[in-house]
Structures are given as C-alpha cells and as structure tokens.
PDB file of C-alpha atoms in Angstrom:
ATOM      1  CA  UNK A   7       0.000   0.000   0.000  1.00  0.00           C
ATOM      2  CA  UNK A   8       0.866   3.545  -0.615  1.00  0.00           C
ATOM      3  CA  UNK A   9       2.320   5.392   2.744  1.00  0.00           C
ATOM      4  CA  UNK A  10       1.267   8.490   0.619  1.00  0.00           C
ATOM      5  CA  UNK A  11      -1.404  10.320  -1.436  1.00  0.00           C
ATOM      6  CA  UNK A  12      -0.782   9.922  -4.886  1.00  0.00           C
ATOM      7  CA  UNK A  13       0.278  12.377  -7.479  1.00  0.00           C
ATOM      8  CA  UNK A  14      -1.112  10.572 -10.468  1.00  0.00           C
ATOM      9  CA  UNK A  15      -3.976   8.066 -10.600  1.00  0.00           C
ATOM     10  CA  UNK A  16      -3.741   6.207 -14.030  1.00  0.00           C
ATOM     11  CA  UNK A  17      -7.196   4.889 -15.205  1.00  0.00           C
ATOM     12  CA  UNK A  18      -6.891   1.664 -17.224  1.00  0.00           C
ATOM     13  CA  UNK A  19      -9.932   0.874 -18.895  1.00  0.00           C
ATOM     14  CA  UNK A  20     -10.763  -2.274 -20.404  1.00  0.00           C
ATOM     15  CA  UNK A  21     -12.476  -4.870 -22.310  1.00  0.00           C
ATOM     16  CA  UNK A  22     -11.923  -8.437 -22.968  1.00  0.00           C
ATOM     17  CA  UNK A  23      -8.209  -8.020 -23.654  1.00  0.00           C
ATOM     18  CA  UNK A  24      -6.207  -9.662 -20.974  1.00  0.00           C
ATOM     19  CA  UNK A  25      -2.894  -9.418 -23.112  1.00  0.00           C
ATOM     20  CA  UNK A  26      -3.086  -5.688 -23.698  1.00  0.00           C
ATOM     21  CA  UNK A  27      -4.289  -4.766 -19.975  1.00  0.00           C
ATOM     22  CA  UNK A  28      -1.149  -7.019 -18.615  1.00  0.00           C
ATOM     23  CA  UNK A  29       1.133  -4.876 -21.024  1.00  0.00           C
ATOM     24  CA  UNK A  30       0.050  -1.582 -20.245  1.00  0.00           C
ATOM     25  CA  UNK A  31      -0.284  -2.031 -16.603  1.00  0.00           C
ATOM     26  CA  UNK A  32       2.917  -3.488 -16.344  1.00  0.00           C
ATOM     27  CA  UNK A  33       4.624  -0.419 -18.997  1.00  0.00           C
ATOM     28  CA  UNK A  34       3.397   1.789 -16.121  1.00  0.00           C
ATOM     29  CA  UNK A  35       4.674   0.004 -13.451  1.00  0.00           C
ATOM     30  CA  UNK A  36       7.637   0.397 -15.029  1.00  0.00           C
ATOM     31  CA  UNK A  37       7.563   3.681 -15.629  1.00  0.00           C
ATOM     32  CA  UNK A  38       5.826   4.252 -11.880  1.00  0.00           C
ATOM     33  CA  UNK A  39       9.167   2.660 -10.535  1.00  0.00           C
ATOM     34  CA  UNK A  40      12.206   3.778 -12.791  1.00  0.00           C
ATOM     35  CA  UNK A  41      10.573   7.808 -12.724  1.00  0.00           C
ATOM     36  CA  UNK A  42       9.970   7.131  -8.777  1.00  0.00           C
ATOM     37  CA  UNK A  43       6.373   8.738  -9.500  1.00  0.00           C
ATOM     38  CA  UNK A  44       3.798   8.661  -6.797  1.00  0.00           C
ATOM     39  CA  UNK A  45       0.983   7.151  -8.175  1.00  0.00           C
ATOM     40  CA  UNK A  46      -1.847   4.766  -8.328  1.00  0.00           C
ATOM     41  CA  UNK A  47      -3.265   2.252 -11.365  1.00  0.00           C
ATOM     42  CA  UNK A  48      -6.686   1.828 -11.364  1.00  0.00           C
ATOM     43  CA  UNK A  49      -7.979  -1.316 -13.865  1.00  0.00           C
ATOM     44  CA  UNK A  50     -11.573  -0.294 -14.444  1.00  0.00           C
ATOM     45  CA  UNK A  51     -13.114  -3.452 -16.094  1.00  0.00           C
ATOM     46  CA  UNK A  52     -15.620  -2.733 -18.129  1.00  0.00           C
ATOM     47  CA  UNK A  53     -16.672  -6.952 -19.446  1.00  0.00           C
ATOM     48  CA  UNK A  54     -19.024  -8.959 -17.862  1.00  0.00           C
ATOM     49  CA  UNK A  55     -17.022 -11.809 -16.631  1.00  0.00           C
ATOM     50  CA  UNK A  56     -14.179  -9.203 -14.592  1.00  0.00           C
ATOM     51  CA  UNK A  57     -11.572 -11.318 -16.255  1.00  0.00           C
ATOM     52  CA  UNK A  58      -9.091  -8.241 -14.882  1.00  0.00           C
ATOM     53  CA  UNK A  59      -9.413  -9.086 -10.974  1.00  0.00           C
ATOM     54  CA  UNK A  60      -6.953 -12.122 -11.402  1.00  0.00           C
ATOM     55  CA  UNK A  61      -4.234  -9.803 -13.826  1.00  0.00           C
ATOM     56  CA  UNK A  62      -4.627  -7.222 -10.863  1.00  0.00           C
ATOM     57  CA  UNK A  63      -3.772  -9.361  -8.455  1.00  0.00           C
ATOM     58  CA  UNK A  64      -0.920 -10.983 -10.314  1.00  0.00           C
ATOM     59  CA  UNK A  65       0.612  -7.797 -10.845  1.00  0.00           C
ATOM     60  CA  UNK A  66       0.151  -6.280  -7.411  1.00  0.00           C
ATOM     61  CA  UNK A  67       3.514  -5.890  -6.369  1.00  0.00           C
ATOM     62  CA  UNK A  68       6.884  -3.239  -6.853  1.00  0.00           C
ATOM     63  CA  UNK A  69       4.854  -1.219  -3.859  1.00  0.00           C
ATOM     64  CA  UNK A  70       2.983   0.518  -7.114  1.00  0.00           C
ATOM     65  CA  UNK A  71      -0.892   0.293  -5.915  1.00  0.00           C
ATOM     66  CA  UNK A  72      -2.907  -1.747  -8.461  1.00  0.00           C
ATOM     67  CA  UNK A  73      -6.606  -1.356  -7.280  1.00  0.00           C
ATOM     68  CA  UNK A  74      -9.629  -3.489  -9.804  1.00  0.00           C
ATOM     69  CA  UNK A  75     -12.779  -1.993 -10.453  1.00  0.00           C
ATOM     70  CA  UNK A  76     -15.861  -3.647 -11.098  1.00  0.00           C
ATOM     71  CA  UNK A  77     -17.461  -1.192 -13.953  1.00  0.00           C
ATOM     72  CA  UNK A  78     -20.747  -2.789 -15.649  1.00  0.00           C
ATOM     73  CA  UNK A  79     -22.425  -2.328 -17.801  1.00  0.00           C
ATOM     74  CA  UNK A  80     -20.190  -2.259 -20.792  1.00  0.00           C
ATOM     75  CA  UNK A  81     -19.529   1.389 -21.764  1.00  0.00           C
ATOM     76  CA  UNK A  82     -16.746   3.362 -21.894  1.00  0.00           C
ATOM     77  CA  UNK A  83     -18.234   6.210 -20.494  1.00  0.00           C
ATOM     78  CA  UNK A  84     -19.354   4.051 -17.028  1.00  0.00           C
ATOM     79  CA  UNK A  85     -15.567   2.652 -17.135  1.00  0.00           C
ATOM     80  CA  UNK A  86     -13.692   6.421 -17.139  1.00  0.00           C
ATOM     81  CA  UNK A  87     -16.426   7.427 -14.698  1.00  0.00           C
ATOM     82  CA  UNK A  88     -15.774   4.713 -12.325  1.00  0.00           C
ATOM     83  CA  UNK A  89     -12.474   5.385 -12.482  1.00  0.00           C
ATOM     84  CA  UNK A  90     -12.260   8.708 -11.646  1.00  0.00           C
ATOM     85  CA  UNK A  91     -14.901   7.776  -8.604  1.00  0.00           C
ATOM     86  CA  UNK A  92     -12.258   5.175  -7.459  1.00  0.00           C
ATOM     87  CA  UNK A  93      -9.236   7.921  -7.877  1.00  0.00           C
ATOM     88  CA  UNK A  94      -7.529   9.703  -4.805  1.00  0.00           C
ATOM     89  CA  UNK A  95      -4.819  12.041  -7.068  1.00  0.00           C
ATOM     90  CA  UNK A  96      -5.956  15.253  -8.184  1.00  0.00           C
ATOM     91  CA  UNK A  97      -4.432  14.222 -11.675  1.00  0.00           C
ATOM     92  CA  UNK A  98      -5.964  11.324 -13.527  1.00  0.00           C
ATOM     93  CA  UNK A  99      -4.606  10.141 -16.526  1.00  0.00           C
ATOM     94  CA  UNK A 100      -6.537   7.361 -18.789  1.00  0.00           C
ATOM     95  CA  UNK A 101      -5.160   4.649 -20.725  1.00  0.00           C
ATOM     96  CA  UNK A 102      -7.060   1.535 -22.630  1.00  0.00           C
ATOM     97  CA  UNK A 103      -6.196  -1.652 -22.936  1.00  0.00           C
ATOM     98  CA  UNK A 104      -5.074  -1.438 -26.722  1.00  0.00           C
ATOM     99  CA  UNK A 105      -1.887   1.460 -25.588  1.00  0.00           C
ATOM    100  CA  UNK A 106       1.251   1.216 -24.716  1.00  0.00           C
ATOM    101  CA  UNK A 107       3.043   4.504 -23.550  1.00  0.00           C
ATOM    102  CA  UNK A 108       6.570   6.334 -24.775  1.00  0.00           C
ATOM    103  CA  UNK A 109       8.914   6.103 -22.374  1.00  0.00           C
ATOM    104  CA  UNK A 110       8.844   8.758 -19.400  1.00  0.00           C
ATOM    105  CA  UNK A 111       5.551   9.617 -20.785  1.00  0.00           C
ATOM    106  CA  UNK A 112       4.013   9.719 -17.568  1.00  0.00           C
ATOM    107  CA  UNK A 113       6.241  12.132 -15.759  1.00  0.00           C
ATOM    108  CA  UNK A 114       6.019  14.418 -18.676  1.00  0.00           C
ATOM    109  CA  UNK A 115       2.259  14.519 -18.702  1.00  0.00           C
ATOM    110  CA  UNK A 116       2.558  15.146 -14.751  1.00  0.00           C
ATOM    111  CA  UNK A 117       4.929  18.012 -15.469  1.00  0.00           C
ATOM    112  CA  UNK A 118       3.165  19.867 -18.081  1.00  0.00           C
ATOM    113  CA  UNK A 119       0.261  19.903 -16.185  1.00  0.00           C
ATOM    114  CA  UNK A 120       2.241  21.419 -13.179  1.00  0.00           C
ATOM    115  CA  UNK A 121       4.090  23.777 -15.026  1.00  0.00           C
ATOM    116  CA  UNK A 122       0.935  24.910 -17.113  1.00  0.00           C
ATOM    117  CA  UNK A 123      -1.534  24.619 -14.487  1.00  0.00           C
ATOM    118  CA  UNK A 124      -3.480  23.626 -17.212  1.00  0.00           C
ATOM    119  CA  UNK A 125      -7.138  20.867 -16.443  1.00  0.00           C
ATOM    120  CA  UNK A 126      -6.398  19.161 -19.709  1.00  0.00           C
ATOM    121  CA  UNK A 127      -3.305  17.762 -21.404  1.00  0.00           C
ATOM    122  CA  UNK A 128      -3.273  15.447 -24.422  1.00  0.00           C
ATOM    123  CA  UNK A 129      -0.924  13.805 -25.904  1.00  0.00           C
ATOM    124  CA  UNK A 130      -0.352  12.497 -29.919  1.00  0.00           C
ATOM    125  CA  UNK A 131      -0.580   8.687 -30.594  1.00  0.00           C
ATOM    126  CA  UNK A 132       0.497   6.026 -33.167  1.00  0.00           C
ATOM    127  CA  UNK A 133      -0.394   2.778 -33.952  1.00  0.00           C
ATOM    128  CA  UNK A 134       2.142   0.385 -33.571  1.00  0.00           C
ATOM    129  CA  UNK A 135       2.877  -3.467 -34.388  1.00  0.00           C
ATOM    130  CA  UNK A 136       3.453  -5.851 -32.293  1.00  0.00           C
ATOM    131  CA  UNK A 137       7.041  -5.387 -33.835  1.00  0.00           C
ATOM    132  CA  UNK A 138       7.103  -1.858 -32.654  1.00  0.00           C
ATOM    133  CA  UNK A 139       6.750  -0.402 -35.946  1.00  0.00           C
ATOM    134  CA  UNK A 140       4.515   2.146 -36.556  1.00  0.00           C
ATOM    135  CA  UNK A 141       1.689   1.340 -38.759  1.00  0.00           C
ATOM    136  CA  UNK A 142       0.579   4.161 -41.393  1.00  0.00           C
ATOM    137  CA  UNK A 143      -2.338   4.417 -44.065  1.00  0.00           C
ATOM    138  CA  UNK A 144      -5.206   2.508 -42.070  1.00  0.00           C
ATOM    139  CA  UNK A 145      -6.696   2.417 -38.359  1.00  0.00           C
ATOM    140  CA  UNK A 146      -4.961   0.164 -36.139  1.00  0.00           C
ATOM    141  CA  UNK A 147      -8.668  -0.265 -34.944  1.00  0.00           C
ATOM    142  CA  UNK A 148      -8.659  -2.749 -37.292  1.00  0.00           C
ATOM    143  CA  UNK A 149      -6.341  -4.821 -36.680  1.00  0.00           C
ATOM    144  CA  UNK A 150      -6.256  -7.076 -33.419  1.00  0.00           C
ATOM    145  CA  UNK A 151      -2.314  -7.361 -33.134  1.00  0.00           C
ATOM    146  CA  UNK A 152      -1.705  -3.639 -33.167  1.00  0.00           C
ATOM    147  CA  UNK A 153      -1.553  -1.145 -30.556  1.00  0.00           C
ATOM    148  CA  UNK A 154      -1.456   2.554 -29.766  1.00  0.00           C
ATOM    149  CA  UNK A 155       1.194   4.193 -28.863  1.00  0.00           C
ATOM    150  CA  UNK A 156       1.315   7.337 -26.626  1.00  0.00           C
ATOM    151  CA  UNK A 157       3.655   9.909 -27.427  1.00  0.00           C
ATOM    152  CA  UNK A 158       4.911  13.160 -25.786  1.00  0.00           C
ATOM    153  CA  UNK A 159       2.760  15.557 -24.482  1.00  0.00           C
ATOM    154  CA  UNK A 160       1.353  17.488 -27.868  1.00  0.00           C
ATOM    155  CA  UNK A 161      -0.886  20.553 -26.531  1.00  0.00           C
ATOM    156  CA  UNK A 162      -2.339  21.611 -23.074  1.00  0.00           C
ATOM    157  CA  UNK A 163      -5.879  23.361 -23.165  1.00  0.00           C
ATOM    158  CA  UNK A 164      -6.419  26.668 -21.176  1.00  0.00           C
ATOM    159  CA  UNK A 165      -7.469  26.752 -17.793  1.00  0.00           C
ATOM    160  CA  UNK A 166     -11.475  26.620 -17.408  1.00  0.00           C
ATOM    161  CA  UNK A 167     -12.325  27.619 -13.548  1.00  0.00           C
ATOM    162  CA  UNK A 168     -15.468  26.609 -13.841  1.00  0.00           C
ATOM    163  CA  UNK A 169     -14.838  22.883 -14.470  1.00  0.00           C
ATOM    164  CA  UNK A 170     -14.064  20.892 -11.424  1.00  0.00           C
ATOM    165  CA  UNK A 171     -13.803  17.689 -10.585  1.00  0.00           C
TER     166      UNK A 171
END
C-alpha cells in the first residue's frame, strides 16, 4: 500500500483483452518505478465476466498500488467514470487496454500539467505493431495485433475555472 497520497492516478480501462491490460499495466509500473512517481493504477473493467481481478492481483507488487474496479455495464463512459470515482490524485490520466506509452511519458504529462496549471493535457498517438513499428495508411482499430502508442505531451488546453472535478 501507498504510505502516501498519490500524485497521479492512471485509469486503465478495459475490455476483454487480458494481453493488452497485462502490457500496459505493467509499462506503467515500469515507468511508476524507474521515474519514482507517486501514483496509483486503477484497472476499471468494463466486461461482464471481470476477467481483470486475477491480472490485478498478479501484478500487485513493486509497492505501485494496483486497485480493480468492477465497472458494468459495458460502456466506456461508465468505465472512465468509475475510475475517476475510485481515484484519490488530483491528476488522472486514462489509458485503454489497446496502448502502450513512450517512455517517461508519464512524468512528462505530470509536469506539463504542473508547469501549465493547465485541467487538460493530451498527448499524440500512433499505432504500432506488435514489432514496434509504426503502422501508417489505415486504423490500427482494425487490426487485433496492433496497438497505440502514446507519445509526448502534444498541446495543453487553457485553464477553465469553472470545471471541477
């Protein structure tokens, strides 16, 4: 468990794709470790049968928090929201289960976002092969053995003190 309250609560949502959520949960760990980030990783499983509870608790360890979410029925919009309800960081990042991040990608969201003071940051993406090349011309949506990849931070939007969380 966390002896602090974290900086950055990354919301993994998924969907029937116990390969992809094991890879992106453990890139972050990774990242969550080597950056010595304070954060949490919230796996907000969004299929019936809540395959994800067993990868969660397989890869519940390096003292990174890995917390499962329950989050029927299937909709993306009931998996971010239950993830955001099970966040404690006043920064939540979201990631599916088809991504892979750039390395130190999460310590440069965290930083633009401190140095901007900005609600929103976003970041570009490519689709990638399971070969790690990128894949150009077509949607990797397509394609069951590709991924996307999250790049730099791209552009922050402005400040909007009306929209809390």
């Amino acid at each position: 468990m966390m002896a602090q309250k974290p900086e950055i609560s990354v919301v993994i949502c998924t969907f029937n794709r116990p390969e992809g959520l094991k890879r992106v949960v453990e890139c972050c760990i990774q990242q969550i470790t080597t950056d010595d980030l304070c954060c949490e990783i919230i796996v907000s499983d969004n299929s019936p049968s809540g395959y994800a509870e067993n990868i969660v608790q397989s890869l519940n360890r390096h003292g990174v928090c890995v917390l499962w979410v329950p989050s029927s029925p299937a909709n993306i919009a009931v998996a971010r929201n239950k993830g955001i309800a099970a966040s404690s960081a006043e920064v939540v990042v979201f990631l599916d289960d088809d991504m892979t991040i750039e390395d130190k990608w999460l310590r440069s969201m965290y930083e633009i976002l401190q140095r901007t003071s900005a609600d929103c940051a976003i970041s570009s993406l490519i689709p990638v092969s399971e070969g790690k090349k990128a894949v150009t011309g077509m949607s990797a949506a397509f394609f069951p053995d590709f991924w996307i990849c999250l790049m730099a931070p791209l552009s922050v939007r402005v400040r909007n003190p009306t929209c809390h969380r």
